[in-house]
CSV table of N, CA and C in Angstrom, one decimal:
chain,number,residue,atom,x,y,z
A,1,MET,N,84.6,40.0,56.3
A,1,MET,CA,83.8,39.9,57.4
A,1,MET,C,83.8,38.4,57.9
A,2,ARG,N,83.5,37.5,57.1
A,2,ARG,CA,83.5,36.1,57.4
A,2,ARG,C,84.9,35.6,57.7
A,3,GLN,N,86.0,36.1,57.3
A,3,GLN,CA,87.3,35.7,57.4
A,3,GLN,C,87.6,36.0,59.1
A,4,SER,N,87.1,37.4,59.4
A,4,SER,CA,87.5,37.8,60.9
A,4,SER,C,86.7,37.1,61.6
A,5,ALA,N,85.4,36.7,61.4
A,5,ALA,CA,84.6,35.8,62.3
A,5,ALA,C,85.2,34.4,62.5
A,6,ILE,N,85.8,33.9,61.5
A,6,ILE,CA,86.4,32.6,61.6
A,6,ILE,C,87.8,32.6,62.5
A,7,THR,N,88.5,33.8,62.0
A,7,THR,CA,89.8,34.0,63.0
A,7,THR,C,89.5,34.1,64.4
A,8,LEU,N,88.4,34.8,64.5
A,8,LEU,CA,88.1,35.1,66.1
A,8,LEU,C,87.6,33.9,66.6
A,9,GLY,N,87.0,33.0,66.0
A,9,GLY,CA,86.4,31.7,66.5
A,9,GLY,C,87.5,30.9,66.7
A,10,LEU,N,88.5,30.7,65.8
A,10,LEU,CA,89.6,30.0,66.2
A,10,LEU,C,90.3,30.6,67.2
A,11,LEU,N,90.7,31.8,67.2
A,11,LEU,CA,91.5,32.3,68.4
A,11,LEU,C,90.7,32.1,69.8
A,12,ALA,N,89.5,32.2,69.8
A,12,ALA,CA,88.8,32.1,71.1
A,12,ALA,C,88.8,30.7,71.3
A,13,GLY,N,88.8,29.7,70.5
A,13,GLY,CA,88.9,28.0,70.8
A,13,GLY,C,90.3,27.9,71.3
A,14,TRP,N,91.3,28.4,70.5
A,14,TRP,CA,92.6,28.3,71.2
A,14,TRP,C,92.8,28.9,72.6
A,15,LEU,N,92.4,30.1,72.9
A,15,LEU,CA,92.5,30.7,74.1
A,15,LEU,C,91.7,29.7,75.3
A,16,GLY,N,90.6,29.4,74.8
A,16,GLY,CA,89.9,28.6,75.9
A,16,GLY,C,90.7,27.2,76.2
A,17,SER,N,91.3,26.7,75.1
A,17,SER,CA,91.9,25.4,75.4
A,17,SER,C,93.1,25.6,76.2
A,18,ALA,N,93.9,26.7,75.7
A,18,ALA,CA,95.3,27.1,76.3
A,18,ALA,C,95.0,27.5,77.8
A,19,ALA,N,93.9,28.4,78.0
A,19,ALA,CA,93.7,28.5,79.4
A,19,ALA,C,93.3,27.4,80.3
A,20,ALA,N,92.6,26.5,79.7
A,20,ALA,CA,92.1,25.2,80.4
A,20,ALA,C,93.5,24.3,80.8
A,21,ASN,N,94.5,24.7,80.0
A,21,ASN,CA,95.7,23.8,80.1
A,21,ASN,C,96.8,24.5,81.1
A,22,GLY,N,96.4,25.8,81.6
A,22,GLY,CA,97.3,26.5,82.3
A,22,GLY,C,98.3,27.7,81.6
A,23,VAL,N,98.2,27.4,80.2
A,23,VAL,CA,98.7,28.6,79.5
A,23,VAL,C,98.2,29.9,79.5
A,24,VAL,N,99.1,31.0,79.7
A,24,VAL,CA,98.6,32.3,79.7
A,24,VAL,C,98.7,32.9,78.5
A,25,ALA,N,97.7,33.7,78.0
A,25,ALA,CA,97.9,34.3,76.9
A,25,ALA,C,99.0,35.4,76.8
A,26,PHE,N,99.6,35.9,76.0
A,26,PHE,CA,100.5,37.0,76.1
A,26,PHE,C,100.9,37.6,74.8
A,27,GLU,N,101.3,38.9,74.7
A,27,GLU,CA,101.8,39.6,73.5
A,27,GLU,C,103.1,39.9,73.2
A,28,VAL,N,103.5,39.3,72.1
A,28,VAL,CA,105.1,39.5,71.7
A,28,VAL,C,105.2,40.9,71.0
A,29,VAL,N,106.0,41.6,71.5
A,29,VAL,CA,106.4,42.8,70.8
A,29,VAL,C,107.9,43.0,70.5
A,30,GLY,N,108.2,42.6,69.2
A,30,GLY,CA,109.6,42.4,68.7
A,30,GLY,C,110.3,41.2,69.2
A,31,ASP,N,111.2,41.4,70.0
A,31,ASP,CA,111.9,40.1,70.6
A,31,ASP,C,111.5,40.0,71.9
A,32,ALA,N,110.3,40.2,72.5
A,32,ALA,CA,110.0,40.3,73.9
A,32,ALA,C,108.7,40.1,74.2
A,33,ILE,N,108.3,39.7,75.4
A,33,ILE,CA,107.0,39.9,75.8
A,33,ILE,C,107.1,40.7,77.0
A,34,PRO,N,106.5,41.9,76.8
A,34,PRO,CA,106.7,43.1,77.9
A,34,PRO,C,106.0,42.8,79.2
A,35,ALA,N,104.8,42.3,79.0
A,35,ALA,CA,103.9,42.2,80.2
A,35,ALA,C,104.2,40.8,80.9
A,36,PRO,N,104.3,41.0,82.3
A,36,PRO,CA,104.4,39.6,83.1
A,36,PRO,C,103.1,38.8,82.8
A,37,LEU,N,103.3,37.4,82.9
A,37,LEU,CA,102.3,36.5,82.7
A,37,LEU,C,101.4,36.3,83.9
A,38,THR,N,101.7,36.8,85.1
A,38,THR,CA,101.1,36.8,86.3
A,38,THR,C,101.0,38.1,86.9
A,39,THR,N,100.0,38.3,87.9
A,39,THR,CA,100.1,39.5,88.8
A,39,THR,C,100.6,39.3,89.9
A,40,ALA,N,101.0,38.1,90.5
A,40,ALA,CA,101.6,37.8,91.6
A,40,ALA,C,103.0,38.2,91.6
A,41,PRO,N,103.6,38.6,92.7
A,41,PRO,CA,104.9,38.9,92.7
A,41,PRO,C,106.0,37.6,92.3
A,42,ALA,N,107.0,38.1,91.6
A,42,ALA,CA,107.7,36.8,91.2
A,42,ALA,C,108.9,36.9,92.2
A,43,ASP,N,109.4,35.6,92.5
A,43,ASP,CA,110.6,35.2,93.4
A,43,ASP,C,111.7,34.7,92.9
A,44,ALA,N,112.7,35.6,92.9
A,44,ALA,CA,114.1,35.0,92.4
A,44,ALA,C,114.7,33.8,92.9
A,45,ALA,N,114.4,33.7,94.4
A,45,ALA,CA,115.0,32.4,94.9
A,45,ALA,C,114.3,31.2,94.5
A,46,ARG,N,112.8,31.2,94.2
A,46,ARG,CA,112.2,30.1,93.4
A,46,ARG,C,112.6,29.9,92.2
A,47,GLY,N,112.9,31.0,91.5
A,47,GLY,CA,113.5,31.0,90.1
A,47,GLY,C,114.9,30.5,90.0
A,48,ARG,N,115.7,30.8,90.8
A,48,ARG,CA,117.0,30.0,91.1
A,48,ARG,C,116.6,28.4,91.2
A,49,ALA,N,116.0,28.1,92.2
A,49,ALA,CA,115.7,26.6,92.3
A,49,ALA,C,115.3,25.9,91.1
A,50,ILE,N,114.4,26.6,90.4
A,50,ILE,CA,113.9,25.9,89.2
A,50,ILE,C,114.9,25.9,88.1
A,51,VAL,N,116.0,26.8,88.0
A,51,VAL,CA,117.0,26.8,87.0
A,51,VAL,C,117.9,25.6,87.4
A,52,ALA,N,118.3,25.6,88.7
A,52,ALA,CA,119.2,24.7,89.1
A,52,ALA,C,118.5,23.1,89.1
A,53,SER,N,117.3,22.9,89.1
A,53,SER,CA,116.5,21.7,89.5
A,53,SER,C,116.9,20.7,88.3
A,54,ARG,N,117.2,19.5,88.5
A,54,ARG,CA,117.3,18.4,87.5
A,54,ARG,C,115.9,17.8,87.2
A,55,GLN,N,115.0,18.3,88.0
A,55,GLN,CA,113.5,17.8,87.9
A,55,GLN,C,112.5,18.6,87.2
A,56,THR,N,112.8,19.9,87.5
A,56,THR,CA,111.8,20.9,87.0
A,56,THR,C,112.2,21.6,85.8
A,57,GLY,N,113.3,22.7,85.9
A,57,GLY,CA,113.8,23.5,84.6
A,57,GLY,C,114.6,22.6,83.8
A,58,LEU,N,115.3,21.8,84.4
A,58,LEU,CA,116.5,21.2,83.5
A,58,LEU,C,117.3,22.0,82.8
A,59,CYS,N,117.5,23.2,83.0
A,59,CYS,CA,118.2,24.4,82.4
A,59,CYS,C,119.6,23.9,82.3
A,60,LEU,N,120.2,23.2,83.5
A,60,LEU,CA,121.7,23.0,83.4
A,60,LEU,C,122.0,21.9,82.7
A,61,LEU,N,121.1,21.3,82.1
A,61,LEU,CA,121.3,20.1,81.0
A,61,LEU,C,122.1,20.8,79.7
A,62,CYS,N,121.7,22.0,79.4
A,62,CYS,CA,122.2,22.7,78.3
A,62,CYS,C,123.1,23.9,78.6
A,63,HIS,N,122.7,24.6,79.6
A,63,HIS,CA,123.3,26.0,80.0
A,63,HIS,C,124.0,25.5,81.0
A,64,ARG,N,125.0,26.4,81.5
A,64,ARG,CA,126.1,26.5,82.7
A,64,ARG,C,125.7,27.8,83.2
A,65,GLY,N,126.1,28.0,84.5
A,65,GLY,CA,126.0,29.2,85.3
A,65,GLY,C,126.5,29.2,86.5
A,66,PRO,N,126.1,30.3,87.3
A,66,PRO,CA,126.8,30.4,88.8
A,66,PRO,C,126.2,29.4,89.7
A,67,PHE,N,126.4,28.3,89.5
A,67,PHE,CA,125.7,27.1,90.3
A,67,PHE,C,126.9,26.3,90.9
A,68,PRO,N,127.7,26.8,91.8
A,68,PRO,CA,128.8,25.9,92.1
A,68,PRO,C,128.6,24.4,92.8
A,69,GLU,N,127.2,24.3,93.3
A,69,GLU,CA,126.8,23.1,93.9
A,69,GLU,C,126.3,22.2,93.0
A,70,VAL,N,126.1,22.5,91.8
A,70,VAL,CA,125.6,21.6,90.7
A,70,VAL,C,126.8,21.2,89.7
A,71,ARG,N,126.8,19.8,89.9
A,71,ARG,CA,127.9,19.3,88.9
A,71,ARG,C,127.4,18.9,87.5
A,72,PHE,N,128.2,18.9,86.4
A,72,PHE,CA,127.8,18.5,85.1
A,72,PHE,C,126.8,19.4,84.5
A,73,GLN,N,127.3,20.7,84.5
A,73,GLN,CA,126.5,21.6,83.7
A,73,GLN,C,126.6,21.8,82.3
A,74,GLY,N,125.9,22.0,81.4
A,74,GLY,CA,125.8,22.0,80.0
A,74,GLY,C,126.6,23.0,79.3
A,75,ASN,N,127.0,22.8,78.0
A,75,ASN,CA,127.7,23.7,77.3
A,75,ASN,C,127.3,23.8,75.7
A,76,LEU,N,126.0,23.3,75.6
A,76,LEU,CA,125.2,23.3,74.4
A,76,LEU,C,124.5,24.8,74.1
A,77,ALA,N,124.3,25.5,75.2
A,77,ALA,CA,123.5,26.9,75.2
A,77,ALA,C,124.4,27.9,75.7
A,78,PRO,N,124.0,29.3,75.7
A,78,PRO,CA,124.7,30.2,76.3
A,78,PRO,C,124.7,30.2,77.7
A,79,ASP,N,126.0,30.8,78.2
A,79,ASP,CA,126.1,30.6,79.9
A,79,ASP,C,125.0,31.6,80.4
A,80,LEU,N,124.5,31.2,81.4
A,80,LEU,CA,123.5,32.0,82.2
A,80,LEU,C,123.9,33.2,82.9
A,81,GLY,N,125.1,33.0,83.4
A,81,GLY,CA,126.1,34.2,84.0
A,81,GLY,C,125.9,35.4,83.0
A,82,GLY,N,125.5,36.5,83.7
A,82,GLY,CA,125.5,37.7,82.8
A,82,GLY,C,124.2,37.7,82.1
A,83,ALA,N,123.2,36.8,82.2
A,83,ALA,CA,122.1,36.9,81.4
A,83,ALA,C,121.3,38.2,81.6
A,84,GLY,N,121.2,38.7,82.9
A,84,GLY,CA,120.5,39.9,83.3
A,84,GLY,C,121.2,41.2,82.7
A,85,ALA,N,122.4,41.1,82.2
A,85,ALA,CA,123.3,42.1,81.5
A,85,ALA,C,123.0,42.0,80.0
A,86,ARG,N,122.8,41.0,79.5
A,86,ARG,CA,122.5,40.7,77.9
A,86,ARG,C,121.0,40.9,77.6
A,87,TRP,N,120.1,40.7,78.5
A,87,TRP,CA,118.7,40.5,78.0
A,87,TRP,C,117.8,41.3,79.1
A,88,SER,N,116.8,41.9,78.7
A,88,SER,CA,115.8,42.5,79.6
A,88,SER,C,114.9,41.6,80.1
A,89,ALA,N,114.0,41.8,81.1
A,89,ALA,CA,113.2,40.7,81.8
A,89,ALA,C,112.3,40.3,80.7
A,90,ALA,N,111.8,41.3,79.7
A,90,ALA,CA,110.8,41.0,78.7
A,90,ALA,C,111.5,40.2,77.5
A,91,GLN,N,112.7,40.3,77.3
A,91,GLN,CA,113.3,39.4,76.3
A,91,GLN,C,113.6,37.9,76.9
A,92,LEU,N,114.0,37.9,78.2
A,92,LEU,CA,114.2,36.7,78.8
A,92,LEU,C,112.7,35.8,78.9
A,93,ARG,N,111.8,36.7,79.1
A,93,ARG,CA,110.4,36.1,79.1
A,93,ARG,C,110.0,35.3,77.8
A,94,LEU,N,110.2,35.9,76.7
A,94,LEU,CA,110.0,35.4,75.5
A,94,LEU,C,110.7,34.2,75.1
A,95,ARG,N,112.1,34.3,75.7
A,95,ARG,CA,113.1,33.1,75.5
A,95,ARG,C,112.6,31.9,76.1
A,96,LEU,N,112.1,32.1,77.4
A,96,LEU,CA,111.7,31.0,78.1
A,96,LEU,C,110.2,30.6,77.6
A,97,VAL,N,109.4,31.4,77.4
A,97,VAL,CA,108.1,31.0,76.9
A,97,VAL,C,108.0,30.3,75.5
A,98,ASP,N,108.7,30.7,74.7
A,98,ASP,CA,108.8,30.1,73.3
A,98,ASP,C,110.0,30.7,72.6
A,99,GLY,N,111.3,30.2,72.9
A,99,GLY,CA,112.3,30.7,72.2
A,99,GLY,C,112.5,30.5,70.7
A,100,ARG,N,111.8,29.4,70.2
A,100,ARG,CA,111.6,29.4,68.8
A,100,ARG,C,110.9,30.5,67.9
A,101,ARG,N,110.3,31.4,68.5
A,101,ARG,CA,110.0,32.5,67.7
A,101,ARG,C,111.0,33.4,67.5
A,102,LEU,N,112.2,33.3,68.1
A,102,LEU,CA,113.3,34.1,67.8
A,102,LEU,C,114.2,33.1,66.8
A,103,ASP,N,114.5,32.0,67.1
A,103,ASP,CA,115.1,31.1,66.3
A,103,ASP,C,114.5,29.7,66.0
A,104,PRO,N,114.1,29.5,65.0
A,104,PRO,CA,113.1,28.1,64.7
A,104,PRO,C,114.1,27.1,65.0
A,105,GLN,N,115.4,27.1,64.8
A,105,GLN,CA,116.2,26.0,64.9
A,105,GLN,C,116.7,25.7,66.4
A,106,SER,N,116.3,26.6,67.2
A,106,SER,CA,116.7,26.4,68.6
A,106,SER,C,116.3,25.1,69.3
A,107,ILE,N,117.3,24.7,70.1
A,107,ILE,CA,117.1,23.5,70.7
A,107,ILE,C,116.5,23.7,72.2
A,108,MET,N,116.1,24.9,72.4
A,108,MET,CA,115.5,25.4,73.7
A,108,MET,C,113.9,24.9,73.6
A,109,PRO,N,113.6,24.3,74.7
A,109,PRO,CA,112.2,23.9,74.7
A,109,PRO,C,111.3,25.1,74.9
A,110,ALA,N,110.0,25.0,74.5
A,110,ALA,CA,109.1,26.0,74.8
A,110,ALA,C,108.5,25.7,76.0
A,111,TYR,N,108.9,26.5,77.0
A,111,TYR,CA,108.5,26.2,78.6
A,111,TYR,C,107.1,26.7,78.8
A,112,HIS,N,106.4,27.5,78.1
A,112,HIS,CA,105.0,27.7,78.3
A,112,HIS,C,104.1,27.9,77.1
A,113,ARG,N,104.3,26.8,76.2
A,113,ARG,CA,103.4,26.6,75.0
A,113,ARG,C,103.2,25.2,74.8
A,114,VAL,N,101.9,24.9,74.3
A,114,VAL,CA,101.6,23.7,74.1
A,114,VAL,C,100.8,23.4,72.5
A,115,ASP,N,100.8,24.4,71.8
A,115,ASP,CA,100.2,24.1,70.5
A,115,ASP,C,101.5,24.0,69.6
A,116,GLY,N,101.3,23.0,68.6
A,116,GLY,CA,102.4,23.1,67.4
A,116,GLY,C,103.6,22.3,67.8
A,117,LEU,N,103.7,21.4,69.2
A,117,LEU,CA,104.8,20.9,69.3
A,117,LEU,C,104.6,19.2,68.8
A,118,VAL,N,105.6,18.8,68.5
A,118,VAL,CA,105.8,17.4,68.1
A,118,VAL,C,106.6,16.6,69.1
A,119,ASP,N,106.4,15.3,69.2
A,119,ASP,CA,107.2,14.3,70.0
A,119,ASP,C,107.3,14.7,71.5
A,120,VAL,N,106.0,15.0,71.8
A,120,VAL,CA,105.6,15.2,73.4
A,120,VAL,C,105.2,14.1,73.9
A,121,ALA,N,105.8,13.8,75.3
A,121,ALA,CA,105.6,12.6,76.0
A,121,ALA,C,104.1,12.7,76.4
A,122,ALA,N,103.5,11.5,76.4
A,122,ALA,CA,102.1,11.5,76.7
A,122,ALA,C,101.8,12.3,78.2
A,123,ALA,N,102.4,12.2,79.1
A,123,ALA,CA,102.3,12.9,80.3
A,123,ALA,C,102.3,14.3,80.1
A,124,TRP,N,103.0,14.9,79.1
A,124,TRP,CA,103.2,16.4,79.0
A,124,TRP,C,102.3,17.0,78.0
A,125,GLN,N,101.6,16.1,77.1
A,125,GLN,CA,100.6,16.5,76.1
A,125,GLN,C,99.6,17.5,76.6
A,126,GLY,N,99.6,18.8,75.9
A,126,GLY,CA,98.6,19.7,76.4
A,126,GLY,C,99.0,20.4,77.6
A,127,ARG,N,100.1,20.3,78.2
A,127,ARG,CA,100.6,21.0,79.5
A,127,ARG,C,101.9,21.8,79.3
A,128,PRO,N,101.9,22.9,79.7
A,128,PRO,CA,103.2,23.7,79.7
A,128,PRO,C,104.1,23.0,80.6
A,129,LEU,N,105.4,23.1,80.3
A,129,LEU,CA,106.5,22.6,81.0
A,129,LEU,C,106.6,23.4,82.5
A,130,LEU,N,106.4,24.5,82.2
A,130,LEU,CA,106.4,25.6,83.5
A,130,LEU,C,105.2,26.4,83.4
A,131,SER,N,104.6,26.5,84.7
A,131,SER,CA,103.6,27.4,84.9
A,131,SER,C,103.9,28.9,84.5
A,132,ALA,N,103.0,29.8,84.5
A,132,ALA,CA,103.1,31.2,84.2
A,132,ALA,C,104.0,31.7,85.4
A,133,GLN,N,103.7,31.4,86.6
A,133,GLN,CA,104.4,31.9,87.9
A,133,GLN,C,105.8,31.2,88.0
A,134,GLN,N,106.0,30.2,87.5
A,134,GLN,CA,107.4,29.6,87.3
A,134,GLN,C,108.0,30.4,86.6
A,135,ILE,N,107.6,30.6,85.1
A,135,ILE,CA,108.2,31.5,84.1
A,135,ILE,C,108.7,32.7,84.9
A,136,GLU,N,107.9,33.5,85.5
A,136,GLU,CA,108.0,34.8,86.2
A,136,GLU,C,109.0,34.8,87.3
A,137,ASP,N,109.3,33.5,87.8
A,137,ASP,CA,110.2,33.5,89.1
A,137,ASP,C,111.6,33.1,88.3
A,138,VAL,N,111.5,32.4,87.2
A,138,VAL,CA,112.8,32.3,86.6
A,138,VAL,C,113.3,33.7,86.0
A,139,VAL,N,112.5,34.5,85.3
A,139,VAL,CA,113.0,35.5,84.9
A,139,VAL,C,113.4,36.8,86.0
A,140,ALA,N,112.7,36.6,87.2
A,140,ALA,CA,113.2,37.4,88.2
A,140,ALA,C,114.5,37.0,88.7
A,141,TYR,N,114.7,35.7,88.8
A,141,TYR,CA,116.3,35.2,88.8
A,141,TYR,C,117.1,35.7,87.9
A,142,LEU,N,116.9,35.3,86.6
A,142,LEU,CA,117.9,35.5,85.6
A,142,LEU,C,118.3,37.0,85.5
A,143,VAL,N,117.4,38.0,85.6
A,143,VAL,CA,117.7,39.4,85.6
A,143,VAL,C,118.6,40.0,86.7
A,144,THR,N,118.7,38.9,87.6
A,144,THR,CA,119.7,39.4,88.8
A,144,THR,C,121.0,39.1,88.4
A,145,LEU,N,121.2,38.0,87.4
A,145,LEU,CA,122.7,37.7,87.0
A,145,LEU,C,123.2,38.8,86.0
A,146,LYS,N,124.0,39.8,86.6
A,146,LYS,CA,124.7,40.7,85.9
A,146,LYS,C,125.9,40.5,85.4
A,147,GLU,N,126.6,39.6,86.0
A,147,GLU,CA,128.0,39.3,85.3
A,147,GLU,C,128.2,37.9,85.0
């Protein structure tokens, strides 16, 4: 009984801290986060803009994809073309939120996690890289990439 109370207390403290920082609680099921992080509708156009942005998502530093207007795309990570055919929205959501749950050696940043990170710039300490809405927008875009 005492262990449960301690665990619940720690969990409540983490959830309170995470919520204060904009991190939304989520449940991982297998290799996915089945439930959207927000109730607001996702916007694939906003998601595409985040993926292509060199200031927000920075996705194209490592990935390449169907972005003819963006020069110098990465080749360190999987091509984003066909992402919607390879992974479900729920699987993409986990990969964005915290891909290291699937591969601890991944170079993919945790875009919606703040706990347990090291070497975080002062401006980003305690803040997720992408908001819950931004995660959902990126997921909405990536699922459209079927080829």
